[in-house]
């Protein structure tokens, strides 16, 4: 009897022990992983996050050393070693809002990439609708299959992307990869039950597969749904060529375009019904709609000239509005341009040259003047675009502009000026160059010792790089990626350009050297660079600061600052050759300023200043550094660390002259200009307008 009771008690304790062990293991497992139960009417707020990786490249598999992005299944605490030797750790991150701030999780960096991972849990298998937002580009894998990608820059907006994918019963591995151009790096994502249950009375879904002519699926094809010429939805195909577009509210009719490289297709006059799932499979064919060249009268190709395609049957603001430019193409180095997958219809092709002239068009021996954008009716030749047909040799030719000679009775002097403004010299000659509808966002401009001027222009997702010899612009193969950050000219007259893919040195009109991580850079994402008087270049990247210089005739790169745990902000070199650099604290509310000295014995730190604010702008002035915090006065720090504060807070722009005097442009009520010396005088005063220089 007693033995029976003891056996019963032992069995009970054994069962309890096993249960507690399993329960404890389950708790530990949940602490190591991030779960989301599909069916909750909420965004996914709990993730395992990893980063930052550099640069902001969605195509690069940063997890290849641990099996690749398709096979990842991390636990909290797992580590990854980056290509530049940093160790990153998967860590649990809980967002308090629907938007997940990945920079808050991994650190605040520009041109960064981060991963977020979770397990989607469901009791049954079904097709689910995923709605998401991101800033900027994003790629998503489910169970190792890439199901979505949006590779370009964009701001975070309301539920902008929707697609349908299949979830298996149990857990589904979900990996999200987000890249950014500049702050922020945000993600908002939710998963909802099967589409049929979610369709409101005013919503429809268009889905299908995109194939090539051989029947093979086309991944990452871009689909755009238009209504009356206006884009209302956009998505990409997944790796298996599948797509899904959610339309709300349903009106129509719609036009659907699909483009992948030089392939394309259109589906016109598409009708959708409310609460409908309509399937539409399309086959893409070669879709070069129109091609030609922009040439001078002597057949010299014109580079980076914008050519516009104007739809004659689409106007801004209705039938009486202005004609609408559908797309703009820039000519290549051989002067050639082309348009891919234009919507079938009637078009006018327009080319504007630097002087603002509209060049004549030659096509099939017919000459005409392209109509202006303000025209109400067609005044010249009309080009019919049909799908599957290519119009070739649509060439623009023009006579080079001649300089205008002033007439004898024209005065070369400027008109009278108010007496309060100093007299101005007459403007002898000037020429304005723009892309005329192309990439007009200038990033940098610098001249080298050989007479070349180097320009970089950028849009959110690309960069054009040019060389100008005084007459012609030449497009240079861009090896430094988008987002040109800085440029400098060294003591030898060579030009250095920094971007998100390292640093290039330019000489003799060409790229002489391209420096990246394999050459010694701590990261390819460059924040800034500066040239010193020793023929050296200081390169600040998100991973640290390197110094490039000549040693025994060869290039040598030294790591000066390891910034694995720092948020580097900027670097400057003062007139004495001291190198100032600064970094913000982990909460982005403090700044640490450092001054480095380079001597024959090496590089050493001479000064360190801790500031109780985040520096928003800084500039080397004389033998010191001028800094300003958010809504705070300027503070000038001498080389010995002594600081002097100005009582004004509204200065925004400044520049120094040869005497190291600093000129301020103020956004103050009186809008006065203020001047200070490179350092206070013997009495501690700054120089002001009218004071002795």
PDB file of C-alpha atoms in Angstrom, residues 141 172 286 363 400 549 590:
ATOM      1  CA  UNK A 141      11.577  36.263 -47.892  1.00  0.00           C
ATOM      2  CA  UNK A 172       6.761  30.464 -41.423  1.00  0.00           C
ATOM      3  CA  UNK A 286      10.974  43.118 -76.668  1.00  0.00           C
ATOM      4  CA  UNK A 363      12.622  61.371 -89.406  1.00  0.00           C
ATOM      5  CA  UNK A 400      26.058  74.728 -82.561  1.00  0.00           C
ATOM      6  CA  UNK A 549      49.061  58.862 -48.276  1.00  0.00           C
ATOM      7  CA  UNK A 590      25.610  64.557 -27.187  1.00  0.00           C
TER       8      UNK A 590
END
